[in-house]
Short mmCIF file of N, CA and C in Angstrom, two decimals:
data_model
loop_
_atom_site.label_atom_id
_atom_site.label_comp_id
_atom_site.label_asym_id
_atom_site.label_seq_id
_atom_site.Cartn_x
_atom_site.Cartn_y
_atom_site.Cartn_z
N UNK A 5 29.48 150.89 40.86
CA UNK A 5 28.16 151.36 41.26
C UNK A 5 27.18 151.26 40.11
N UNK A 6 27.42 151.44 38.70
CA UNK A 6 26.85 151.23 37.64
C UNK A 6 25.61 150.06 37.76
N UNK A 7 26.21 148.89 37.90
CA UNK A 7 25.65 147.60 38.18
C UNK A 7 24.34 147.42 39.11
N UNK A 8 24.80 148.30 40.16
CA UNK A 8 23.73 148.17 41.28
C UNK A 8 22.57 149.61 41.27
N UNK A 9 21.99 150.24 39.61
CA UNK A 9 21.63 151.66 39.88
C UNK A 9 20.46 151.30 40.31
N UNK A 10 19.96 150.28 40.38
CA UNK A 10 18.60 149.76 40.59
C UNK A 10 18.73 147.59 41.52
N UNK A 11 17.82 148.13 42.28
CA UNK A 11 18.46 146.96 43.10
C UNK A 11 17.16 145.41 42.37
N UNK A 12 18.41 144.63 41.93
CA UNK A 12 17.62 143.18 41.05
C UNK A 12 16.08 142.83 42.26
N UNK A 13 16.40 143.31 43.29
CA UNK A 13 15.10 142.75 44.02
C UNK A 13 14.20 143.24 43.96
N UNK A 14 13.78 145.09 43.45
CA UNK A 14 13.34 145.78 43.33
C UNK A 14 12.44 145.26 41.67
N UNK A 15 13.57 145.00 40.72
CA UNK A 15 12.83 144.96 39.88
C UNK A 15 12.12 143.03 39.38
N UNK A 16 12.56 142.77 40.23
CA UNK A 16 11.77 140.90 40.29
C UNK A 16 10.39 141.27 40.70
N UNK A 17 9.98 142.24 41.72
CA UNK A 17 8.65 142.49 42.38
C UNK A 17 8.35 143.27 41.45
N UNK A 18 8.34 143.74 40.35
CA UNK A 18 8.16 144.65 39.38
C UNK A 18 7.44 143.63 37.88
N UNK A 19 7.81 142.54 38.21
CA UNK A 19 6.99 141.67 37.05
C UNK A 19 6.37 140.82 37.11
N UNK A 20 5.31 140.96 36.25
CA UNK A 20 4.10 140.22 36.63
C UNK A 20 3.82 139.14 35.45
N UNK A 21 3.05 138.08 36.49
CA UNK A 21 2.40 136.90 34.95
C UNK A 21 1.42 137.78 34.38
N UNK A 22 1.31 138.05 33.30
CA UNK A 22 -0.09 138.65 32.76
C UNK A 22 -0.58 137.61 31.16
N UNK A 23 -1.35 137.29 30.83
CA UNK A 23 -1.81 136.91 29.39
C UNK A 23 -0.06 135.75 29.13
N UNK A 24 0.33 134.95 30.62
CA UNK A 24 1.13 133.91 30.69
C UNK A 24 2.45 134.40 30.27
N UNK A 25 2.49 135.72 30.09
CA UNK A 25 3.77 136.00 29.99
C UNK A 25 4.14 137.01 31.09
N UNK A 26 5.64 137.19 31.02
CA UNK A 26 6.85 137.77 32.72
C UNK A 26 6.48 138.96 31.85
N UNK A 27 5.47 139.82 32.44
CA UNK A 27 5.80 141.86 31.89
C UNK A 27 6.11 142.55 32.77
N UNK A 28 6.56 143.83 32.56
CA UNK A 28 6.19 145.15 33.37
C UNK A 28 5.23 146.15 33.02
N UNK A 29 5.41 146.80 33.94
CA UNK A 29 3.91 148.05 33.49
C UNK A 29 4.50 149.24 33.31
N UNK A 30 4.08 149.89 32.35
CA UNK A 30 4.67 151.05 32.05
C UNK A 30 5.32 152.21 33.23
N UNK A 31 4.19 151.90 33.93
CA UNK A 31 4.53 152.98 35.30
C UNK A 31 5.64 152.96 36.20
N UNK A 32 6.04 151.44 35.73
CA UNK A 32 7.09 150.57 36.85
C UNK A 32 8.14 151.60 35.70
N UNK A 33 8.35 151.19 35.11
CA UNK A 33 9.32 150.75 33.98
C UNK A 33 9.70 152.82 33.96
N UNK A 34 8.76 153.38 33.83
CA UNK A 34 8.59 154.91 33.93
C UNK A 34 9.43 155.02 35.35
N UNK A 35 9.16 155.06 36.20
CA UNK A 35 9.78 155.00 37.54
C UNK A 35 11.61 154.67 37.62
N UNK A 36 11.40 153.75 36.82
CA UNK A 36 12.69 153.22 36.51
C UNK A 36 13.99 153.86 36.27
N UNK A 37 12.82 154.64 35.24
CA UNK A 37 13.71 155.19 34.27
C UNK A 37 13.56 156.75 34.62
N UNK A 38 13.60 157.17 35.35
CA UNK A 38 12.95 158.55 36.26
C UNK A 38 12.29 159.31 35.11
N UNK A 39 11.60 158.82 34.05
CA UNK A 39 10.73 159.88 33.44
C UNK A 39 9.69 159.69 34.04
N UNK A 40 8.38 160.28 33.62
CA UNK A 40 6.70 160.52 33.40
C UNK A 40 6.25 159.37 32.46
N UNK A 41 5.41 158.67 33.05
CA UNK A 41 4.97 157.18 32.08
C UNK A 41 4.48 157.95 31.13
N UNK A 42 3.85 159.51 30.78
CA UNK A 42 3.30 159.46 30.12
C UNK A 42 4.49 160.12 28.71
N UNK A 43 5.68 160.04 28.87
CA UNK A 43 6.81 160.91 28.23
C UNK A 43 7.34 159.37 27.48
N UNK A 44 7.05 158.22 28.54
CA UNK A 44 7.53 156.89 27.92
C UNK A 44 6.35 156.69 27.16
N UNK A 45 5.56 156.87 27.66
CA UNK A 45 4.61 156.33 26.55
C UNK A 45 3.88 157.45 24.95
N UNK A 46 4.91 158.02 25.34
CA UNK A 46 4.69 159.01 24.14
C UNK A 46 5.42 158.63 23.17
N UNK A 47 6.65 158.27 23.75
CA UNK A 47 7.79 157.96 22.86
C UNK A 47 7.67 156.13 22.36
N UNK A 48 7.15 155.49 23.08
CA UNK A 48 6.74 154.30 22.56
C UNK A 48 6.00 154.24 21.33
N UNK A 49 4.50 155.50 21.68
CA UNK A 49 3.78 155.44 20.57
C UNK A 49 4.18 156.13 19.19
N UNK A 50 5.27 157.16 19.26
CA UNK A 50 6.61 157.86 18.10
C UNK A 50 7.39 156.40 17.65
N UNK A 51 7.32 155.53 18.18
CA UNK A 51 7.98 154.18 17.82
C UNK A 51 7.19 153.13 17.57
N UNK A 52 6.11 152.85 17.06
CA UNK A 52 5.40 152.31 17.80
C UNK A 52 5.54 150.57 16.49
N UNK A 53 5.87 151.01 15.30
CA UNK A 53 6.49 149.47 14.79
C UNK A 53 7.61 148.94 15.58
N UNK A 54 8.32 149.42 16.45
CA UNK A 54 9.43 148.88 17.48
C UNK A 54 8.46 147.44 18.36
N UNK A 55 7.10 147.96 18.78
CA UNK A 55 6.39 147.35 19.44
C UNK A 55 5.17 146.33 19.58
N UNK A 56 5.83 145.30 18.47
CA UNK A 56 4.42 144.37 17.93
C UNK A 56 3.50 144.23 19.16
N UNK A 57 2.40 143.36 19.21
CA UNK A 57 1.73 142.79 20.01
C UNK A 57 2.74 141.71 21.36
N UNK A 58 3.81 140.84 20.61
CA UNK A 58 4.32 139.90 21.52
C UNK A 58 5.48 140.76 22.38
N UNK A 59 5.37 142.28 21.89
CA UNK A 59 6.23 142.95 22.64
C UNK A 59 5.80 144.04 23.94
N UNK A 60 3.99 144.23 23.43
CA UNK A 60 3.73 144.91 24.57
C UNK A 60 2.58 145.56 23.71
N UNK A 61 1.50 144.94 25.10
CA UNK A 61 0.06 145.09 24.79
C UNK A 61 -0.45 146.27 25.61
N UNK A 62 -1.66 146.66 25.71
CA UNK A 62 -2.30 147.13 26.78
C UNK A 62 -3.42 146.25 27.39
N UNK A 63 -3.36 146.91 28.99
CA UNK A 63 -3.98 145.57 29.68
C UNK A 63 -5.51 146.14 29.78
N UNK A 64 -6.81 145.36 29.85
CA UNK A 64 -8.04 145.65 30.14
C UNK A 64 -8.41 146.09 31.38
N UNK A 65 -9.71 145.90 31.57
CA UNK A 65 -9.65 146.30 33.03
C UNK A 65 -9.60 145.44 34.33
N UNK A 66 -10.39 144.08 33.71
CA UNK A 66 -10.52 142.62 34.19
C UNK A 66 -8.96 142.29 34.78
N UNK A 67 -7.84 142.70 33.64
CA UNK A 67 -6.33 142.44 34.25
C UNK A 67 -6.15 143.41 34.80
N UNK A 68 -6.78 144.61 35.03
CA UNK A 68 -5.78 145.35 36.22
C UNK A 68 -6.78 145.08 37.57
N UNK A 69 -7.98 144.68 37.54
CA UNK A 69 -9.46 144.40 38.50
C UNK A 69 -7.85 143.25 39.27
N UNK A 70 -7.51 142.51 38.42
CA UNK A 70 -6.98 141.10 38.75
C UNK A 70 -5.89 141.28 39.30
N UNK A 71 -5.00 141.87 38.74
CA UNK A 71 -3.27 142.71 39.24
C UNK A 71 -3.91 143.58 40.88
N UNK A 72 -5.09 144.24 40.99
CA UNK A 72 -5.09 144.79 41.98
C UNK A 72 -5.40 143.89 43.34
N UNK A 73 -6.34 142.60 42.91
CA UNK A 73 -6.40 141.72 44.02
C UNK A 73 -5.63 140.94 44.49
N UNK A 74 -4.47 140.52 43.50
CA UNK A 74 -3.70 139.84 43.93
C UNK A 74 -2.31 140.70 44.65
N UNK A 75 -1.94 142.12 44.67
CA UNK A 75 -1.20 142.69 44.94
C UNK A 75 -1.60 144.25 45.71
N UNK A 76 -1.13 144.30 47.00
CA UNK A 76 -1.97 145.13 48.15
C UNK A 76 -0.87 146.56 47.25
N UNK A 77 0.09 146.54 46.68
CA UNK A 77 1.11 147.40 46.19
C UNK A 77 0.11 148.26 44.91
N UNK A 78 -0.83 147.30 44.23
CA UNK A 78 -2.04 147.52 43.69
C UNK A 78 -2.76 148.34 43.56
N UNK A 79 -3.05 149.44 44.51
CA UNK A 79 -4.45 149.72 45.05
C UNK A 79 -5.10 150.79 43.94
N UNK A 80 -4.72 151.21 43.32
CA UNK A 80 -5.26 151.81 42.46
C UNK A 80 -4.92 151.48 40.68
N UNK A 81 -5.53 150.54 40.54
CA UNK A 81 -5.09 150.33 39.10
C UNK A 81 -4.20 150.22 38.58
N UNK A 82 -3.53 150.79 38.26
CA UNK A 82 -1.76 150.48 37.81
C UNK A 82 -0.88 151.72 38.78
N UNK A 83 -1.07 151.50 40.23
CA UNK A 83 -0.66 152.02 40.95
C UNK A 83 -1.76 153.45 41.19
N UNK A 84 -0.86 154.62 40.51
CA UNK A 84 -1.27 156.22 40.91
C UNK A 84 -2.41 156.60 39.69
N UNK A 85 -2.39 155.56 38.77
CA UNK A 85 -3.56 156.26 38.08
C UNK A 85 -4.91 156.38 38.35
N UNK A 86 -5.00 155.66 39.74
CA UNK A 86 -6.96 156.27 39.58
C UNK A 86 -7.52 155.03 39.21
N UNK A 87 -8.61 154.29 39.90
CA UNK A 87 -9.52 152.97 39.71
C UNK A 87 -9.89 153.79 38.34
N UNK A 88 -10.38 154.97 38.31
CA UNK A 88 -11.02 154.85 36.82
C UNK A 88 -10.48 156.04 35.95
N UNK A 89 -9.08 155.00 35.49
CA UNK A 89 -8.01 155.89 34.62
C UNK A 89 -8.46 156.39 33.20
N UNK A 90 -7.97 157.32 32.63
CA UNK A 90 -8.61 157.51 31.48
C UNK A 90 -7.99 156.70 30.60
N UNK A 91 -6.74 156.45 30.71
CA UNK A 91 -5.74 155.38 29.71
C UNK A 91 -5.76 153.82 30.47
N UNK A 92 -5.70 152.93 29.81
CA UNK A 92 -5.01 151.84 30.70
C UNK A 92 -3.72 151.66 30.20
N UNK A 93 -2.90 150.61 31.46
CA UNK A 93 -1.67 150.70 31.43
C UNK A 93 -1.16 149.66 30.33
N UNK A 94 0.16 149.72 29.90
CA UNK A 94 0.88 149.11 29.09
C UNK A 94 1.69 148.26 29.83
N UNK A 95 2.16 147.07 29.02
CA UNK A 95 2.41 145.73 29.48
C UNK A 95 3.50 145.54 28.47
N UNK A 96 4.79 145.25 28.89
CA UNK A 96 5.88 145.38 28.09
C UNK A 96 6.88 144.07 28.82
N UNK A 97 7.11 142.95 27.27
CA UNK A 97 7.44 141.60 27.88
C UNK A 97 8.65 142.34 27.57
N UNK A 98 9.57 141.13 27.82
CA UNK A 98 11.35 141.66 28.28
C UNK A 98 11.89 142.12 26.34
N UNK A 99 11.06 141.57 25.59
CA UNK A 99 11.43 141.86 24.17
C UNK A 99 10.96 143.54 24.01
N UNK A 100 10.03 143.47 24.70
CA UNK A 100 9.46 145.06 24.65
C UNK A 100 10.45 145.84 25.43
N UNK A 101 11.20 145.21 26.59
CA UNK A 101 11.89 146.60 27.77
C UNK A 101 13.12 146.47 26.62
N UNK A 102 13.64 145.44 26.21
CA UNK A 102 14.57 145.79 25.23
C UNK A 102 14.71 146.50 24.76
N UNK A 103 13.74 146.88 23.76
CA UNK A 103 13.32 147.61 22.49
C UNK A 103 13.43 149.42 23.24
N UNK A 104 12.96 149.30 24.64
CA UNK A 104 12.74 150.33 25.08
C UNK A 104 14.17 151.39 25.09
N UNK A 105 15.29 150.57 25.57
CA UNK A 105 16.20 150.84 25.54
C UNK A 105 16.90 152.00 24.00
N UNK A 106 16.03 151.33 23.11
CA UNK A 106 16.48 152.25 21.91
C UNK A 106 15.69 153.55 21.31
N UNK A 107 15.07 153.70 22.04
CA UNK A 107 13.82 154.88 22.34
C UNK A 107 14.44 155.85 23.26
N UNK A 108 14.76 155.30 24.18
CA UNK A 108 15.03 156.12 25.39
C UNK A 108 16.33 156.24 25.54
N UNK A 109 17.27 156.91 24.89
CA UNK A 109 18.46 157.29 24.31
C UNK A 109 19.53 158.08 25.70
N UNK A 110 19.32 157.40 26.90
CA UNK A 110 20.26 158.02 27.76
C UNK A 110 20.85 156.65 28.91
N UNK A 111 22.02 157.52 29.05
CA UNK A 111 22.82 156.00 29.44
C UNK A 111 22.14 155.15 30.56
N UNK A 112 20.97 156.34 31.58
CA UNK A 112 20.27 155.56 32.77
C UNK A 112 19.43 154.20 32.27
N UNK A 113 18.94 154.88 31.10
CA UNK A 113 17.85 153.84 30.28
C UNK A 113 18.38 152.83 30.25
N UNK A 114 19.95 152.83 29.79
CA UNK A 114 20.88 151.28 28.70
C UNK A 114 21.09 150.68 29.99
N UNK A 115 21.38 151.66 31.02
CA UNK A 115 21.95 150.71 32.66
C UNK A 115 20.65 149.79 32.96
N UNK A 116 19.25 151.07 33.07
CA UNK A 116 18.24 150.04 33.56
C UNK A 116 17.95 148.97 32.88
N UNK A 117 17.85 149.08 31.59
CA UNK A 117 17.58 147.45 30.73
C UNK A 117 18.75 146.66 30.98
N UNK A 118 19.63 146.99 31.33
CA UNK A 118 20.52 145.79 31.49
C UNK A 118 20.00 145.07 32.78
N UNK A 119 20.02 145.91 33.82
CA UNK A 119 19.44 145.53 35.13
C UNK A 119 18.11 144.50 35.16
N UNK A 120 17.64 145.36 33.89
CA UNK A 120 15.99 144.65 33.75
C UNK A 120 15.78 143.15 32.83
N UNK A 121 16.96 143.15 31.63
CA UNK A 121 16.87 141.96 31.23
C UNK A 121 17.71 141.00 32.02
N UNK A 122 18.73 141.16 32.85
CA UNK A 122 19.20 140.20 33.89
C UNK A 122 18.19 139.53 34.63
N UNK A 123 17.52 140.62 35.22
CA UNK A 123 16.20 140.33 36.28
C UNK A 123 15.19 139.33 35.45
N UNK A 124 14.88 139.30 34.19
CA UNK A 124 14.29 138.02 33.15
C UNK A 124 14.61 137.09 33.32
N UNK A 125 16.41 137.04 32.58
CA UNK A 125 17.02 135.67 32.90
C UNK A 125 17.14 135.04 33.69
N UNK A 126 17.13 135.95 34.79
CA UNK A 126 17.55 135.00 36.48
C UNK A 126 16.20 134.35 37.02
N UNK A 127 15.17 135.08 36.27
CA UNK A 127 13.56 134.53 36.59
C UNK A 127 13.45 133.20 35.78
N UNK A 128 13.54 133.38 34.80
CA UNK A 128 13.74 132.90 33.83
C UNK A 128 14.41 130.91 34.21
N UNK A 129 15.38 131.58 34.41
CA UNK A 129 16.58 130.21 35.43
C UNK A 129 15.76 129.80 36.59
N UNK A 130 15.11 130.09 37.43
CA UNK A 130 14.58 129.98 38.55
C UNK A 130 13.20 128.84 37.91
N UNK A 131 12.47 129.30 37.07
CA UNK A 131 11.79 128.38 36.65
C UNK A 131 11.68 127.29 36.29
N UNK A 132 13.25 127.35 35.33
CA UNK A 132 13.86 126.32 34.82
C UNK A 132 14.05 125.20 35.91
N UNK A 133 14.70 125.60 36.60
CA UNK A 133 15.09 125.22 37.86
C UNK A 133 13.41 124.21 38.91
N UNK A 134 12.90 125.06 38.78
CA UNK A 134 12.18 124.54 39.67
C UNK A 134 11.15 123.22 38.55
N UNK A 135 11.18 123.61 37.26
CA UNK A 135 10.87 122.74 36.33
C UNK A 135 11.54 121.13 36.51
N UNK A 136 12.70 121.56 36.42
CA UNK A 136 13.37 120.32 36.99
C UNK A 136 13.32 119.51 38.12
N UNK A 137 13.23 120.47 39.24
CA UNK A 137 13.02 119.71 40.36
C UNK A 137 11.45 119.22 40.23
N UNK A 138 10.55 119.53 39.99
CA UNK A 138 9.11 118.68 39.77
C UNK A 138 9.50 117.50 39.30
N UNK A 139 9.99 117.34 38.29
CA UNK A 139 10.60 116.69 37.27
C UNK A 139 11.28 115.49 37.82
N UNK A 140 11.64 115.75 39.00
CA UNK A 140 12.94 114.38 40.05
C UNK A 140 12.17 114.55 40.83
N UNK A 141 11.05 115.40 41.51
CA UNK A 141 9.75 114.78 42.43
C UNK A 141 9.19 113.87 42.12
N UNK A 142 8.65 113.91 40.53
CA UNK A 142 7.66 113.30 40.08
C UNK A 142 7.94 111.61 40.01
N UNK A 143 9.33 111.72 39.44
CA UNK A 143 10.27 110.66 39.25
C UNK A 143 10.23 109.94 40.89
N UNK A 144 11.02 110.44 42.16
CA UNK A 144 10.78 109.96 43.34
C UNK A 144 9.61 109.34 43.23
N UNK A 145 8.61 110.03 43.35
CA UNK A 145 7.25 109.55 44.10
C UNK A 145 7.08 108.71 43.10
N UNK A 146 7.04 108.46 41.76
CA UNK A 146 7.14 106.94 40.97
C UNK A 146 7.58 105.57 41.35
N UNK A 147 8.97 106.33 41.79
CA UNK A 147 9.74 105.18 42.46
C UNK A 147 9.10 104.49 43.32
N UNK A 148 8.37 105.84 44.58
CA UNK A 148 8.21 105.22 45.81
C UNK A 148 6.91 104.08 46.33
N UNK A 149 6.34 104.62 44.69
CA UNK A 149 4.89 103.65 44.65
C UNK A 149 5.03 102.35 44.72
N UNK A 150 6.16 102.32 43.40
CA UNK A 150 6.55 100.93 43.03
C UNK A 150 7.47 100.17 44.44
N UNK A 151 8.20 101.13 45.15
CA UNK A 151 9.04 100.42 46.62
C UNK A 151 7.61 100.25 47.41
N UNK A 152 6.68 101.08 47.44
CA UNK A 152 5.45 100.77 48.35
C UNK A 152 5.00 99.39 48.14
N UNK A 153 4.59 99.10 46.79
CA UNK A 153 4.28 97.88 46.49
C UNK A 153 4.95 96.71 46.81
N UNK A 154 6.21 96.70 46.41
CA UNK A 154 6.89 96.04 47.16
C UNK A 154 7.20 95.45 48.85
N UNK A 155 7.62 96.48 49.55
CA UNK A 155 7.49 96.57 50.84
C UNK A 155 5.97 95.94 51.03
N UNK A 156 4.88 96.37 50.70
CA UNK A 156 3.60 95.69 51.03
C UNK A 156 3.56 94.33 50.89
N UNK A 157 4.52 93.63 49.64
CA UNK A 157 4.38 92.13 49.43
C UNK A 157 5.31 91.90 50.74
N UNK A 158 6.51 92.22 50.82
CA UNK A 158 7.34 91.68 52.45
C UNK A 158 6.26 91.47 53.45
N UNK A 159 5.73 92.92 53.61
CA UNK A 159 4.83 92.52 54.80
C UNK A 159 4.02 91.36 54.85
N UNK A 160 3.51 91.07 53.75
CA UNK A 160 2.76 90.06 53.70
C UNK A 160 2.95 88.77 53.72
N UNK A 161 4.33 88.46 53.52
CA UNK A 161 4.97 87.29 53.42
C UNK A 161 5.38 87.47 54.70
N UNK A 162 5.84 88.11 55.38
CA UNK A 162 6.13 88.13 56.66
C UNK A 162 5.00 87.59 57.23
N UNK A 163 4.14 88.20 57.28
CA UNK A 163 2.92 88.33 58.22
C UNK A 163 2.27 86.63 58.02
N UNK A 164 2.63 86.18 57.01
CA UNK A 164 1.80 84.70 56.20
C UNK A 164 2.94 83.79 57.36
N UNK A 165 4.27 84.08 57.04
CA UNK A 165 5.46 83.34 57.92
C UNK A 165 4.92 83.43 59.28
N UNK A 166 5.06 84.70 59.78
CA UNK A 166 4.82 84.63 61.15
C UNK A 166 3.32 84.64 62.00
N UNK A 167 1.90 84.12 61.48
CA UNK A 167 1.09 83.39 61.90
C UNK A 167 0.99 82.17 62.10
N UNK A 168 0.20 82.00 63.31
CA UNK A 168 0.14 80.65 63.91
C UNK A 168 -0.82 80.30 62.83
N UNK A 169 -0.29 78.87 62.81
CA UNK A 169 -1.66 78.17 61.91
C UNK A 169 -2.49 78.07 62.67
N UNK A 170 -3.84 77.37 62.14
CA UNK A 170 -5.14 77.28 62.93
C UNK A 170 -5.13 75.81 63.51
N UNK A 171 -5.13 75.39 64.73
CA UNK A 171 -4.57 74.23 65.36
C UNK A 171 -5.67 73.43 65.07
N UNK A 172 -5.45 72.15 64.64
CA UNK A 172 -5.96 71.18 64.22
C UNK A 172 -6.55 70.18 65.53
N UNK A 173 -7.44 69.76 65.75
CA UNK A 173 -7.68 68.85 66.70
C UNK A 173 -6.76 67.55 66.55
N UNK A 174 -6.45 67.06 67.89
CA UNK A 174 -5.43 66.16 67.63
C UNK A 174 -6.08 64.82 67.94
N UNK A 175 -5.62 63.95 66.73
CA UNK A 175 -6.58 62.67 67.11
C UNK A 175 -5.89 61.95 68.51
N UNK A 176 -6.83 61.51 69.08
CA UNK A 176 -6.65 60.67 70.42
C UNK A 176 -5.70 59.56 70.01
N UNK A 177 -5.23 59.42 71.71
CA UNK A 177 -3.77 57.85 71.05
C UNK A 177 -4.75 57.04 72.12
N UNK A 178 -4.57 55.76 71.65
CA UNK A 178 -4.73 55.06 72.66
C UNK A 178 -5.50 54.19 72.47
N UNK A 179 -6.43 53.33 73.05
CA UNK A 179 -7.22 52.38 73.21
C UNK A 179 -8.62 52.57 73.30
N UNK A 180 -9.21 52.57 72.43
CA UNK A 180 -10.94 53.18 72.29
C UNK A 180 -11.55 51.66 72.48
N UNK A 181 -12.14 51.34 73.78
CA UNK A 181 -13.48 50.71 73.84
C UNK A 181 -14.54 50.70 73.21
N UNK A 182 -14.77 49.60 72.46
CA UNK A 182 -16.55 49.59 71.95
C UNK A 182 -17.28 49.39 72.61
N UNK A 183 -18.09 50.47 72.33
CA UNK A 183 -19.31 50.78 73.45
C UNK A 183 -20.20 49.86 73.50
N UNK A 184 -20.07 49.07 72.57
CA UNK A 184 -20.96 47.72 72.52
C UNK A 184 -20.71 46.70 73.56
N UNK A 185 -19.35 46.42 73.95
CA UNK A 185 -19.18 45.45 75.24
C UNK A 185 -19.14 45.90 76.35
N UNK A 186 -19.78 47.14 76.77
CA UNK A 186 -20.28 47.86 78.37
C UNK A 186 -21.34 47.00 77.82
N UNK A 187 -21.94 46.53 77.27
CA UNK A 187 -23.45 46.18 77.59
C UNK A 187 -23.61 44.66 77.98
N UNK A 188 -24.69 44.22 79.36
CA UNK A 188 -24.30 43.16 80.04
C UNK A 188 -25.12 42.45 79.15
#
């Protein structure tokens, strides 16, 4: 039961592209971890060289304006805080939920980051994945230009083979009278 304390599907809808990187939001991540975002984020800021910039920023308002249109789960800013929160929310890439793990000193925490950096990698793979397949699209449809071209010359040689030529008048056989000896 350990494995499953948090279900991987739960936390895939839990991360977002933000500033091009896979984060979570504190509130998620708070939830997670059944504290008060504001008990995680107390203890983040008691840690807070744990947490460079590439580990977890805070977002403006333009990115949560943006997080809220693209997601109806959204509706208030970083969820329950209020369109006009007094804090904005924190943005924590998978180096940051790591880190979190050593802050938050109870075994639910070590289960959820495990849960949570799996949920990275498997995103992570999925990209990869689909990287590749572009990759043997792109390749196909290369191919298929160059078979297009081809196939277009068949047709055309076909089409050159199987037209009638343009029929030639056929010279007369036979015996042509000069019109000069009808005359008496």
């Amino acid at each position: 039961m350990r494995n499953r304390l948090v279900p991987e599907e739960l936390i895939e809808h839990k991360i977002f592209m933000i500033r091009r990187q896979k984060v979570m939001l504190d509130e998620h991540l708070a939830k997670l971890y059944k504290v008060p975002t504001k008990r995680l984020n107390e203890q983040v800021k008691r840690n807070i060289r744990r947490f460079p910039k590439d580990f977890m920023f805070q977002l403006n308002r333009q990115e949560i304006e943006s997080l809220r249109s693209q997601f109806a789960t959204l509706k208030n800013a970083a969820s329950g805080r209020g369109k006009h929160a007094k804090y904005l929310p924190y943005a924590f890439t998978e180096q940051g939920v790591a880190m979190l793990s050593g802050i938050l000193n109870s075994n639910r925490a070590i289960d959820v980051n495990v849960a949570i950096v799996r949920a990275f990698v498997k995103l992570r793979q999925i990209l990869y994945m689909n990287k590749e397949l572009a990759y043997k699209l792109a390749e196909l449809e290369r191919n298929i230009e160059k078979h297009d071209a081809k196939i277009q010359a068949i047709f055309e040689a076909i089409r050159q083979l199987t037209s009638l030529p343009k029929p030639r008048p056929k010279p007369q056989i036979g015996f042509k009278p000069d019109p000069a000896w009808n005359k008496p």
